[in-house]
Tab-separated table of C-alpha atoms and ligand atoms in Angstrom:
chain	number	residue	atom	x	y	z
A	1	UNK	CA	33.351	-8.534	11.190
A	2	UNK	CA	33.267	-5.348	9.121
A	3	UNK	CA	32.046	-7.147	6.015
A	4	UNK	CA	29.367	-9.201	7.708
A	5	UNK	CA	25.674	-8.199	7.790
A	6	UNK	CA	22.385	-9.937	8.466
A	7	UNK	CA	21.106	-8.969	5.017
A	8	UNK	CA	22.995	-7.921	1.913
A	9	UNK	CA	20.967	-6.405	-0.873
A	10	UNK	CA	22.291	-6.179	-4.401
A	11	UNK	CA	20.718	-3.099	-5.967
A	12	UNK	CA	19.584	0.170	-4.405
A	13	UNK	CA	16.355	0.797	-6.343
A	14	UNK	CA	12.861	0.970	-4.836
A	15	UNK	CA	12.855	-2.776	-4.117
A	16	UNK	CA	16.351	-2.916	-2.622
A	17	UNK	CA	16.525	0.260	-0.571
A	18	UNK	CA	13.044	-0.263	0.891
A	19	UNK	CA	14.027	-3.813	1.859
A	20	UNK	CA	17.078	-2.366	3.643
A	21	UNK	CA	15.022	0.214	5.555
A	22	UNK	CA	12.480	-2.367	6.715
A	23	UNK	CA	15.254	-4.798	7.699
A	24	UNK	CA	16.931	-2.053	9.747
A	25	UNK	CA	13.612	-1.116	11.375
A	26	UNK	CA	13.333	-4.737	12.513
A	27	UNK	CA	16.792	-4.708	14.092
A	28	UNK	CA	18.733	-6.438	11.328
A	29	UNK	CA	22.053	-5.126	10.043
A	30	UNK	CA	21.795	-4.388	6.328
A	31	UNK	CA	24.063	-3.404	3.468
A	32	UNK	CA	23.031	-2.200	0.015
A	33	UNK	CA	25.427	-2.652	-2.883
A	34	UNK	CA	24.847	-0.139	-5.680
A	35	UNK	CA	27.087	0.803	-8.612
A	36	UNK	CA	25.192	3.944	-9.610
A	37	UNK	CA	23.162	6.481	-7.678
A	38	UNK	CA	20.820	5.268	-4.961
A	39	UNK	CA	17.172	5.063	-5.977
A	40	UNK	CA	17.711	2.977	-9.105
A	41	UNK	CA	15.977	3.504	-12.430
A	42	UNK	CA	12.839	4.825	-10.743
A	43	UNK	CA	14.492	7.752	-9.013
A	44	UNK	CA	17.248	8.495	-11.520
A	45	UNK	CA	16.077	7.626	-15.029
A	46	UNK	CA	12.493	6.457	-14.666
A	47	UNK	CA	9.398	7.291	-12.669
A	48	UNK	CA	10.561	10.461	-10.932
A	49	UNK	CA	12.161	12.514	-13.751
A	50	UNK	CA	9.411	11.390	-16.134
A	51	UNK	CA	6.755	12.711	-13.790
A	52	UNK	CA	8.630	16.029	-13.593
A	53	UNK	CA	8.639	16.257	-17.415
A	54	UNK	CA	4.988	15.219	-17.584
A	55	UNK	CA	4.173	18.097	-15.290
A	56	UNK	CA	5.994	20.460	-17.656
A	57	UNK	CA	3.905	18.956	-20.472
A	58	UNK	CA	0.756	19.496	-18.402
A	59	UNK	CA	1.644	23.163	-17.859
A	60	UNK	CA	2.264	23.645	-21.586
A	61	UNK	CA	-1.158	22.130	-22.335
A	62	UNK	CA	-2.862	24.189	-19.651
A	63	UNK	CA	-1.384	27.462	-20.881
A	64	UNK	CA	-2.705	26.807	-24.369
A	65	UNK	CA	-6.211	26.872	-22.895
A	66	UNK	CA	-5.647	29.560	-20.288
A	67	UNK	CA	-7.528	32.219	-22.289
A	68	UNK	CA	-10.754	30.291	-21.699
A	69	UNK	CA	-10.118	30.637	-17.982
A	70	UNK	CA	-9.681	34.384	-18.236
A	71	UNK	CA	-5.902	34.303	-18.077
A	72	UNK	CA	-3.905	35.532	-21.065
A	73	UNK	CA	-0.229	34.716	-21.251
A	74	UNK	CA	0.723	35.860	-24.737
A	75	UNK	CA	2.718	33.535	-26.938
A	76	UNK	CA	3.903	30.269	-25.410
A	77	UNK	CA	7.328	28.831	-26.076
A	78	UNK	CA	8.682	25.608	-24.673
A	79	UNK	CA	12.279	24.631	-23.925
A	80	UNK	CA	12.891	20.958	-23.303
A	81	UNK	CA	16.413	21.647	-22.034
A	82	UNK	CA	15.041	23.744	-19.173
A	83	UNK	CA	12.387	21.154	-18.325
A	84	UNK	CA	15.001	18.393	-18.513
A	85	UNK	CA	17.335	20.226	-16.124
A	86	UNK	CA	14.490	20.760	-13.695
A	87	UNK	CA	13.671	17.048	-13.874
A	88	UNK	CA	17.321	16.240	-13.121
A	89	UNK	CA	17.214	18.420	-10.012
A	90	UNK	CA	14.079	16.603	-8.878
A	91	UNK	CA	15.794	13.238	-9.438
A	92	UNK	CA	18.937	14.315	-7.605
A	93	UNK	CA	16.883	15.516	-4.654
A	94	UNK	CA	15.159	12.158	-4.485
A	95	UNK	CA	18.404	10.230	-4.761
A	96	UNK	CA	19.896	12.329	-1.960
A	97	UNK	CA	16.733	11.587	-0.006
A	98	UNK	CA	17.458	7.871	-0.328
A	99	UNK	CA	21.063	8.483	0.809
A	100	UNK	CA	19.686	10.263	3.867
A	101	UNK	CA	17.304	7.385	4.581
A	102	UNK	CA	20.175	4.904	4.424
A	103	UNK	CA	22.148	6.956	6.962
A	104	UNK	CA	19.118	7.492	9.182
A	105	UNK	CA	18.496	3.743	9.294
A	106	UNK	CA	22.194	2.883	9.654
A	107	UNK	CA	22.229	0.915	6.415
A	108	UNK	CA	25.727	0.494	4.981
A	109	UNK	CA	25.972	1.502	1.317
A	110	UNK	CA	28.730	-0.174	-0.686
A	111	UNK	CA	29.571	1.500	-3.996
A	112	UNK	CA	30.333	-0.918	-6.802
A	113	UNK	CA	29.125	-3.884	-8.840
A	114	UNK	CA	28.453	-6.959	-6.779
A	115	UNK	CA	28.761	-10.572	-7.871
A	116	UNK	CA	27.055	-13.324	-5.871
A	117	UNK	CA	29.131	-16.153	-4.493
A	118	UNK	CA	28.068	-19.417	-2.861
A	119	UNK	CA	27.722	-19.336	0.932
A	120	UNK	CA	25.597	-16.125	1.006
A	121	UNK	CA	28.497	-13.972	-0.101
A	122	UNK	CA	28.821	-11.042	-2.491
A	123	UNK	CA	32.089	-9.892	-4.027
A	124	UNK	CA	32.570	-6.200	-4.816
A	125	UNK	CA	35.974	-5.499	-6.358
A	126	UNK	CA	38.443	-7.276	-4.114
A	127	UNK	CA	36.163	-7.198	-1.053
A	128	UNK	CA	33.891	-10.063	-0.064
A	129	UNK	CA	30.771	-9.377	1.999
A	130	UNK	CA	28.987	-12.101	3.903
A	131	UNK	CA	25.306	-12.278	4.867
A	132	UNK	CA	24.308	-14.094	8.049
A	133	UNK	CA	20.673	-14.472	7.002
A	134	UNK	CA	20.283	-13.761	3.294
A	135	UNK	CA	21.407	-12.119	0.110
A	136	UNK	CA	18.626	-10.300	-1.726
A	137	UNK	CA	18.914	-9.729	-5.478
A	138	UNK	CA	17.234	-6.490	-6.551
A	139	UNK	CA	19.187	-5.584	-9.682
A	140	UNK	CA	16.213	-4.301	-11.684
A	141	UNK	CA	15.900	-3.940	-15.432
A	142	UNK	CA	17.029	-1.895	-18.399
A	143	UNK	CA	15.589	-0.774	-21.715
A	144	UNK	CA	15.858	-3.204	-24.603
A	145	UNK	CA	16.020	-2.396	-28.286
A	146	UNK	CA	14.982	-4.664	-31.154
A	147	UNK	CA	18.362	-5.317	-32.833
A	148	UNK	CA	16.881	-8.089	-35.000
A	149	UNK	CA	15.027	-5.473	-37.094
A	150	UNK	CA	17.816	-2.912	-37.051
A	151	UNK	CA	16.569	-0.939	-34.060
A	152	UNK	CA	19.563	-1.079	-31.785
A	153	UNK	CA	19.856	1.866	-29.411
A	154	UNK	CA	22.629	4.144	-30.735
A	155	UNK	CA	21.864	7.046	-28.365
A	156	UNK	CA	21.450	9.573	-31.205
A	157	UNK	CA	18.806	8.596	-33.746
A	158	UNK	CA	17.589	5.512	-31.908
A	159	UNK	CA	17.173	6.322	-28.258
A	160	UNK	CA	15.612	4.843	-25.147
A	161	UNK	CA	13.941	6.597	-22.246
A	162	UNK	CA	17.420	6.856	-20.665
A	163	UNK	CA	18.578	9.243	-23.404
A	164	UNK	CA	15.189	10.931	-23.789
A	165	UNK	CA	15.448	12.044	-20.181
A	166	UNK	CA	18.752	13.798	-20.850
A	167	UNK	CA	18.101	15.554	-24.161
A	168	UNK	CA	18.963	19.251	-24.320
A	169	UNK	CA	16.784	19.724	-27.396
A	170	UNK	CA	13.909	17.811	-28.903
A	171	UNK	CA	14.062	16.246	-32.371
A	172	UNK	CA	11.679	17.636	-34.986
A	173	UNK	CA	9.888	14.355	-35.340
A	174	UNK	CA	9.881	11.189	-33.303
A	175	UNK	CA	8.493	7.697	-33.785
A	176	UNK	CA	7.850	5.852	-30.555
A	177	UNK	CA	7.912	2.064	-30.875
A	178	UNK	CA	5.609	0.557	-28.257
A	179	UNK	CA	2.578	2.113	-26.568
A	180	UNK	CA	2.911	0.690	-23.064
A	181	UNK	CA	3.488	3.045	-20.133
A	182	UNK	CA	6.828	4.353	-21.427
A	183	UNK	CA	5.551	5.007	-24.969
A	184	UNK	CA	2.365	6.688	-23.761
A	185	UNK	CA	4.140	8.963	-21.310
A	186	UNK	CA	6.845	10.097	-23.711
A	187	UNK	CA	4.335	10.650	-26.541
A	188	UNK	CA	2.551	13.057	-24.208
A	189	UNK	CA	5.768	14.810	-23.165
A	190	UNK	CA	7.299	15.233	-26.623
A	191	UNK	CA	4.043	16.308	-28.247
A	192	UNK	CA	3.700	19.054	-25.616
A	193	UNK	CA	7.214	20.218	-26.512
A	194	UNK	CA	6.298	20.637	-30.177
A	195	UNK	CA	7.572	17.347	-31.606
A	196	UNK	CA	5.644	15.608	-34.388
A	197	UNK	CA	5.028	12.267	-32.658
A	198	UNK	CA	4.072	8.954	-34.277
A	199	UNK	CA	3.151	6.273	-31.746
A	200	UNK	CA	3.382	2.718	-33.072
A	201	UNK	CA	1.954	-0.290	-31.220
A	202	UNK	CA	2.088	-3.903	-32.409
A	203	UNK	CA	-1.018	-5.022	-30.525
A	204	UNK	CA	-4.465	-3.934	-31.757
A	205	UNK	CA	-4.734	-1.034	-29.315
A	206	UNK	CA	-2.500	1.358	-27.423
A	207	UNK	CA	-2.008	0.684	-23.699
A	208	UNK	CA	-2.941	-2.945	-24.406
A	209	UNK	CA	-2.839	-4.108	-20.789
A	210	UNK	CA	-5.560	-1.657	-19.798
A	211	UNK	CA	-9.318	-1.978	-20.281
A	212	UNK	CA	-10.338	-1.522	-23.940
A	213	UNK	CA	-12.431	1.541	-23.058
A	214	UNK	CA	-9.399	3.185	-21.481
A	215	UNK	CA	-7.321	2.463	-24.599
A	216	UNK	CA	-10.046	3.926	-26.822
A	217	UNK	CA	-10.342	7.070	-24.721
A	218	UNK	CA	-6.588	7.629	-24.886
A	219	UNK	CA	-6.409	6.928	-28.610
A	220	UNK	CA	-9.145	9.524	-29.224
A	221	UNK	CA	-7.518	12.062	-26.933
A	222	UNK	CA	-4.083	11.642	-28.538
A	223	UNK	CA	-5.429	11.790	-32.090
A	224	UNK	CA	-7.430	14.921	-31.280
A	225	UNK	CA	-4.242	16.550	-30.031
A	226	UNK	CA	-2.408	15.682	-33.252
A	227	UNK	CA	-0.391	12.650	-32.156
A	228	UNK	CA	-0.275	10.069	-34.932
A	229	UNK	CA	-1.446	6.795	-33.367
A	230	UNK	CA	-0.816	3.610	-35.351
A	231	UNK	CA	-1.999	0.463	-33.544
A	232	UNK	CA	-2.033	-3.143	-34.768
A	233	UNK	CA	1.182	-2.310	-36.591
A	234	UNK	CA	4.544	-3.946	-36.270
A	235	UNK	CA	7.805	-2.279	-37.154
A	236	UNK	CA	9.373	-4.862	-39.418
A	237	UNK	CA	12.538	-3.118	-40.568
A	238	UNK	CA	14.485	0.005	-39.853
A	239	UNK	CA	17.051	1.895	-41.882
A	240	UNK	CA	19.001	4.045	-39.476
A	241	UNK	CA	20.753	7.031	-41.033
A	242	UNK	CA	22.867	9.806	-39.514
A	243	UNK	CA	19.992	12.197	-39.016
A	244	UNK	CA	16.909	10.207	-39.932
A	245	UNK	CA	15.358	6.792	-39.503
A	246	UNK	CA	13.046	5.085	-41.967
A	247	UNK	CA	10.705	2.555	-40.433
A	248	UNK	CA	8.880	-0.098	-42.442
A	249	UNK	CA	5.570	-0.889	-40.785
A	250	UNK	CA	3.178	-3.753	-41.362
A	251	UNK	CA	-0.298	-2.747	-40.230
A	252	UNK	CA	-2.227	-5.991	-40.637
A	253	UNK	CA	-0.967	-6.581	-44.168
A	254	UNK	CA	-0.990	-2.909	-45.130
A	255	UNK	CA	2.591	-1.692	-45.590
A	256	UNK	CA	3.540	1.792	-44.432
A	257	UNK	CA	6.691	3.823	-44.152
A	258	UNK	CA	7.456	6.390	-41.497
A	259	UNK	CA	10.442	8.715	-41.819
A	260	UNK	CA	11.472	10.511	-38.642
A	261	UNK	CA	14.397	12.382	-37.132
A	262	UNK	CA	14.606	9.926	-34.239
A	263	UNK	CA	13.078	6.776	-32.799
A	264	UNK	CA	12.354	6.161	-29.140
A	265	UNK	CA	12.317	2.499	-28.193
A	266	UNK	CA	9.587	1.729	-25.691
A	267	UNK	CA	9.072	-1.945	-26.431
A	268	UNK	CA	9.734	-3.352	-22.994
A	269	UNK	CA	12.565	-3.887	-20.572
A	270	UNK	CA	15.101	-6.669	-19.989
A	271	UNK	CA	16.074	-7.775	-16.479
A	272	UNK	CA	19.615	-7.316	-15.156
A	273	UNK	CA	20.589	-10.902	-14.451
A	274	UNK	CA	23.808	-11.260	-16.422
A	275	UNK	CA	27.236	-11.485	-14.765
A	276	UNK	CA	25.954	-11.386	-11.198
A	277	UNK	CA	26.805	-14.988	-10.324
A	278	UNK	CA	23.305	-16.469	-10.411
A	279	UNK	CA	24.405	-19.748	-11.988
A	280	UNK	CA	27.372	-20.169	-9.678
A	281	UNK	CA	24.990	-19.964	-6.710
A	282	UNK	CA	22.435	-22.365	-8.222
A	283	UNK	CA	19.792	-19.682	-8.780
A	284	UNK	CA	17.398	-20.750	-11.512
A	285	UNK	CA	15.420	-18.663	-13.989
A	286	UNK	CA	11.826	-18.975	-15.195
A	287	UNK	CA	11.026	-19.736	-18.831
A	288	UNK	CA	10.510	-16.026	-19.407
A	289	UNK	CA	13.959	-15.202	-18.021
A	290	UNK	CA	13.075	-13.817	-14.600
A	291	UNK	CA	14.593	-15.183	-11.387
A	292	UNK	CA	12.458	-18.068	-10.169
A	293	UNK	CA	11.072	-17.375	-6.693
A	294	UNK	CA	8.629	-19.061	-4.318
A	295	UNK	CA	5.803	-17.258	-2.536
A	296	UNK	CA	8.287	-15.950	0.018
A	297	UNK	CA	10.474	-14.605	-2.812
A	298	UNK	CA	13.220	-17.113	-2.030
A	299	UNK	CA	15.113	-18.291	-5.102
A	300	UNK	CA	15.991	-21.906	-5.876
A	301	UNK	CA	19.098	-21.423	-3.700
A	302	UNK	CA	18.470	-21.271	0.050
A	303	UNK	CA	19.479	-17.953	1.579
A	304	UNK	CA	19.125	-16.024	-1.695
A	305	UNK	CA	16.009	-13.978	-2.377
A	306	UNK	CA	14.944	-11.917	-5.387
A	307	UNK	CA	12.643	-8.888	-5.421
A	308	UNK	CA	11.478	-6.231	-7.869
A	309	UNK	CA	11.742	-6.442	-11.659
A	310	UNK	CA	14.124	-9.443	-11.612
A	311	UNK	CA	11.528	-11.466	-9.703
A	312	UNK	CA	8.914	-11.128	-12.438
A	313	UNK	CA	6.087	-8.897	-13.594
A	314	UNK	CA	4.504	-6.472	-13.070
A	315	UNK	CA	7.726	-4.482	-13.388
A	316	UNK	CA	6.558	-1.668	-11.157
A	317	UNK	CA	8.377	0.218	-8.409
A	318	UNK	CA	5.553	-0.162	-5.891
A	319	UNK	CA	5.387	-3.917	-6.436
A	320	UNK	CA	9.162	-4.137	-5.877
A	321	UNK	CA	9.016	-2.054	-2.707
A	322	UNK	CA	6.290	-4.253	-1.270
A	323	UNK	CA	8.352	-7.341	-2.041
A	324	UNK	CA	11.312	-5.708	-0.275
A	325	UNK	CA	9.230	-5.156	2.842
A	326	UNK	CA	7.945	-8.725	2.729
A	327	UNK	CA	11.418	-10.274	2.474
A	328	UNK	CA	12.768	-8.110	5.305
A	329	UNK	CA	9.866	-9.165	7.531
A	330	UNK	CA	10.331	-12.842	6.686
A	331	UNK	CA	14.056	-12.587	7.473
A	332	UNK	CA	13.242	-10.952	10.811
A	333	UNK	CA	11.055	-13.939	11.692
A	334	UNK	CA	7.678	-12.287	11.041
A	335	UNK	CA	4.827	-13.792	9.070
A	336	UNK	CA	3.785	-10.929	6.784
A	337	UNK	CA	0.529	-10.693	4.907
A	338	UNK	CA	0.779	-12.321	1.477
A	339	UNK	CA	1.195	-9.946	-1.438
A	340	UNK	CA	-1.936	-9.801	-3.542
A	341	UNK	CA	-0.420	-9.643	-6.990
A	342	UNK	CA	-3.918	-9.264	-8.416
A	343	UNK	CA	-4.304	-5.997	-6.533
A	344	UNK	CA	-1.291	-4.009	-7.702
A	345	UNK	CA	-2.457	-0.683	-9.126
A	346	UNK	CA	-1.348	0.162	-12.634
A	347	UNK	CA	-0.927	3.840	-13.482
A	348	UNK	CA	0.134	5.586	-16.671
A	349	UNK	CA	0.777	9.244	-15.987
A	350	UNK	CA	0.013	10.609	-19.450
A	351	UNK	CA	-2.767	13.156	-19.916
A	352	UNK	CA	-5.461	12.144	-19.258
A	353	UNK	CA	-4.055	9.723	-16.689
A	354	UNK	CA	-4.992	6.055	-16.758
A	355	UNK	CA	-5.211	4.053	-13.548
A	356	UNK	CA	-6.614	0.633	-12.879
A	357	UNK	CA	-6.841	-2.240	-10.488
A	358	UNK	CA	-7.985	-5.817	-10.955
A	359	UNK	CA	-9.570	-7.304	-14.041
A	360	UNK	CA	-10.453	-5.611	-17.313
A	361	UNK	CA	-13.930	-6.199	-18.684
A	362	UNK	CA	-12.472	-8.470	-21.393
A	363	UNK	CA	-10.755	-10.579	-18.717
A	364	UNK	CA	-14.095	-10.907	-16.897
A	365	UNK	CA	-15.633	-12.100	-20.157
A	366	UNK	CA	-12.804	-14.584	-20.783
A	367	UNK	CA	-13.213	-15.939	-17.266
A	368	UNK	CA	-16.988	-16.170	-17.837
A	369	UNK	CA	-17.698	-14.129	-14.716
A	370	UNK	CA	-21.186	-12.839	-14.038
A	371	UNK	CA	-20.594	-9.107	-13.849
A	372	UNK	CA	-22.240	-5.724	-14.125
A	373	UNK	CA	-20.413	-2.604	-15.321
A	374	UNK	CA	-20.925	0.794	-13.724
A	375	UNK	CA	-19.666	3.946	-15.429
A	376	UNK	CA	-19.544	7.624	-14.678
A	377	UNK	CA	-18.121	10.223	-17.074
A	378	UNK	CA	-16.161	13.198	-15.735
A	379	UNK	CA	-18.188	15.373	-18.120
A	380	UNK	CA	-21.027	14.953	-15.602
A	381	UNK	CA	-18.863	15.812	-12.580
A	382	UNK	CA	-19.032	19.394	-11.297
A	383	UNK	CA	-15.452	19.578	-10.059
A	384	UNK	CA	-14.101	18.267	-13.375
A	385	UNK	CA	-16.183	20.847	-15.259
A	386	UNK	CA	-14.863	23.588	-13.031
A	387	UNK	CA	-11.278	22.739	-13.854
A	388	UNK	CA	-12.044	21.985	-17.495
A	389	UNK	CA	-10.841	18.402	-17.066
A	390	UNK	CA	-13.894	16.554	-18.333
A	391	UNK	CA	-12.086	13.903	-20.365
A	392	UNK	CA	-12.458	10.334	-19.157
A	393	UNK	CA	-14.543	8.257	-16.795
A	394	UNK	CA	-14.627	5.871	-13.877
A	395	UNK	CA	-15.602	2.314	-14.723
A	396	UNK	CA	-16.229	-0.319	-12.082
A	397	UNK	CA	-16.811	-3.964	-12.898
A	398	UNK	CA	-18.959	-5.498	-10.139
A	399	UNK	CA	-19.483	-9.158	-9.428
A	400	UNK	CA	-23.253	-9.569	-9.749
A	401	UNK	CA	-23.735	-12.037	-6.954
A	402	UNK	CA	-21.503	-10.691	-4.190
A	403	UNK	CA	-21.033	-7.056	-5.204
A	404	UNK	CA	-17.244	-7.531	-5.146
A	405	UNK	CA	-15.143	-5.124	-7.218
A	406	UNK	CA	-13.669	-7.312	-9.949
A	407	UNK	CA	-11.881	-4.423	-11.605
A	408	UNK	CA	-11.833	-0.637	-11.661
A	409	UNK	CA	-10.590	1.676	-14.399
A	410	UNK	CA	-10.165	5.409	-14.267
A	411	UNK	CA	-9.232	7.685	-17.148
A	412	UNK	CA	-8.960	11.348	-16.266
A	413	UNK	CA	-7.110	14.035	-14.356
A	414	UNK	CA	-5.841	12.733	-11.006
A	415	UNK	CA	-6.768	9.126	-11.865
A	416	UNK	CA	-3.426	8.143	-10.305
A	417	UNK	CA	-4.619	9.473	-6.959
A	418	UNK	CA	-8.241	8.346	-7.152
A	419	UNK	CA	-7.488	4.672	-7.847
A	420	UNK	CA	-6.328	4.073	-4.281
A	421	UNK	CA	-9.808	4.271	-2.811
A	422	UNK	CA	-10.646	1.282	-4.981
A	423	UNK	CA	-7.349	-0.456	-4.195
A	424	UNK	CA	-8.150	-0.262	-0.475
A	425	UNK	CA	-11.677	-1.456	-1.164
A	426	UNK	CA	-10.488	-4.459	-3.182
A	427	UNK	CA	-7.736	-5.343	-0.720
A	428	UNK	CA	-10.343	-5.508	2.045
A	429	UNK	CA	-13.004	-7.116	-0.136
A	430	UNK	CA	-15.455	-4.268	0.273
A	431	UNK	CA	-18.498	-4.408	-1.950
A	432	UNK	CA	-19.490	-1.548	-4.245
A	433	UNK	CA	-22.267	-0.717	-1.753
A	434	UNK	CA	-19.609	-0.286	0.929
A	435	UNK	CA	-17.649	2.089	-1.313
A	436	UNK	CA	-20.765	4.230	-1.700
A	437	UNK	CA	-21.562	4.062	2.043
A	438	UNK	CA	-18.556	6.276	2.680
A	439	UNK	CA	-19.719	9.834	2.013
A	440	UNK	CA	-17.678	11.407	-0.795
A	441	UNK	CA	-17.077	15.139	-0.412
A	442	UNK	CA	-18.729	17.473	-2.872
A	443	UNK	CA	-17.495	18.761	-5.228
A	444	UNK	CA	-14.658	16.312	-5.882
A	445	UNK	CA	-13.640	14.155	-8.785
A	446	UNK	CA	-13.793	11.212	-6.363
A	447	UNK	CA	-17.565	11.538	-6.421
A	448	UNK	CA	-17.331	9.908	-9.846
A	449	UNK	CA	-16.016	6.767	-8.096
A	450	UNK	CA	-19.068	6.588	-5.845
A	451	UNK	CA	-21.336	7.313	-8.822
A	452	UNK	CA	-19.749	4.524	-10.882
A	453	UNK	CA	-20.309	2.197	-7.911
A	454	UNK	CA	-23.953	3.259	-7.831
A	455	UNK	CA	-24.250	2.878	-11.601
A	456	UNK	CA	-23.135	-0.739	-11.314
A	457	UNK	CA	-26.157	-1.179	-9.008
A	458	UNK	CA	-28.488	0.681	-11.385
A	459	UNK	CA	-28.751	3.634	-8.966
A	460	UNK	CA	-26.570	6.360	-10.498
A	461	UNK	CA	-27.708	9.831	-9.429
A	462	UNK	CA	-26.177	12.389	-11.756
A	463	UNK	CA	-26.530	11.068	-15.305
B	1	NAI	P1	5.640	-2.586	-22.019
B	1	NAI	O1	5.989	-4.001	-22.108
B	1	NAI	O2	4.683	-2.129	-20.978
B	1	NAI	O3	5.067	-2.060	-23.428
B	1	NAI	C1	5.781	-2.257	-24.635
B	1	NAI	C2	4.822	-2.229	-25.789
B	1	NAI	O4	5.592	-2.329	-26.996
B	1	NAI	C3	3.870	-3.405	-25.787
B	1	NAI	O5	2.549	-2.924	-25.807
B	1	NAI	C4	4.247	-4.183	-27.062
B	1	NAI	O6	3.137	-4.757	-27.675
B	1	NAI	C5	4.881	-3.095	-27.930
B	1	NAI	N1	5.829	-3.595	-28.934
B	1	NAI	C6	6.787	-4.539	-28.778
B	1	NAI	N2	7.459	-4.733	-29.941
B	1	NAI	C7	6.920	-3.892	-30.861
B	1	NAI	C8	7.180	-3.612	-32.250
B	1	NAI	N3	8.119	-4.247	-32.944
B	1	NAI	N4	6.438	-2.681	-32.878
B	1	NAI	C9	5.462	-2.025	-32.193
B	1	NAI	N5	5.181	-2.247	-30.891
B	1	NAI	C10	5.903	-3.153	-30.212
B	1	NAI	O7	7.041	-1.826	-21.895
B	1	NAI	P2	7.451	-0.332	-21.557
B	1	NAI	O8	6.345	0.635	-21.831
B	1	NAI	O9	8.750	-0.150	-22.240
B	1	NAI	O10	7.655	-0.383	-19.999
B	1	NAI	C11	8.563	-1.307	-19.404
B	1	NAI	C12	8.137	-1.641	-18.001
B	1	NAI	O11	8.251	-0.521	-17.177
B	1	NAI	C13	6.702	-2.122	-17.940
B	1	NAI	O12	6.582	-3.156	-17.045
B	1	NAI	C14	5.977	-0.903	-17.456
B	1	NAI	O13	4.788	-1.223	-16.761
B	1	NAI	C15	7.015	-0.244	-16.558
B	1	NAI	N6	6.772	1.179	-16.520
B	1	NAI	C16	5.783	1.645	-15.724
B	1	NAI	C17	5.468	2.967	-15.711
B	1	NAI	C18	4.337	3.395	-14.858
B	1	NAI	O14	3.921	2.646	-13.984
B	1	NAI	N7	3.780	4.559	-15.090
B	1	NAI	C19	6.173	3.946	-16.519
B	1	NAI	C20	7.171	3.339	-17.354
B	1	NAI	C21	7.451	2.012	-17.335
């Protein structure tokens, strides 16, 4: 039957398309239903174009200091429109890459919005597709505004990352509401492009899910650069005008007002679960509004699975992709390794980058764990000095008794790359001694990882 497949996946983002590839690798027939471009938010209006813009921001920052490196470039001008167009080309390339992967793996791509039906079916327009083994929901998430305080996204003065990624020109001033990954990354980008940025975070510190030392380092770095950082401050009301927005802010009882040309909402994302037939198929939600899944990612309805953002936090592409692989392997009759949700790396690609794995020091305290912290600053690392990237540190929290890595936190250039050594170590339950046993090449920034491991044992060499 033309409309019958082993697996039908609703949503072609990093969770969905990866699930399709793995299913095809294992000999299953798979179809992906996608209404927009393949690759989802990540490829089209998320991770990938943002990283392209962050690289433009990095170049702008680097050029400002180039004289110190013996390279003079004259006056520097920035053009967001040019950077934006470059980022679009990067996104398009990636999306085309996903199209190619679908063809290569003989995955059928159905264009349109799918609605689940009982009996492992999905309706797209007038067509009904039937899955022999399972339907996988991977519909992802979208930006949410805060309409209750007047901050509804209007795409001109109140924008989300979706619009920010398509701007031809930057506003003169911008308030960013929320200092999670989205807020941090866009504050970095827009500041580099000459915008007066005010970053507002309701919780006591920016990047609140990261270790407090990482938050502090970033707050200092941003303030030094001229970004206005207001933490412990809630936006309580907004008056949205034609070309300006006035925000009323309550900073622990102290009232403030911020007037800006535009506001970027970065206060979290909402999952795409409406109008896709969940209820009709008996698929239940959690209290927090995600799709309820068991450890195999099966929903409350047999034959329906959920992966990626809709299946719960962390709402990260790499977590979704891993879930996609797991479901495909389960459907093919394998018994895949369980996903260690406590070992999903978290990376914020602002400058300096922030990357972490496992517990923060505060979480270790809350859990009354017996731990020892090891630290190594990049200011003491030869490679970092050579490239002038001495901001930040590596921090490792070691379990005192067994030497296990409870958590690791890196702030600095290339933190996003360096964290994986520690992710592998944690996944395999290596001790800090075992991390240091592997010889780290000199001079590299990764030496700071080995030094932080040694510091947690009281044996640091270079400070
Ligand atoms: P988030 O939930 O990570 O952060 C939102 C922040 O907004 C929170 O810290 C919250 O306290 C603050 N907030 C909420 N209401 C507020 C108010 N009225 N006033 C001031 N602050 C307020 O959400 P975000 O950054 O929008 O990201 C959404 C999802 O996408 C997250 O799961 C994030 O991890 C993921 N993401 C990951 C990236 C990465 O891995 N580099 C990049 C971008 C997004």
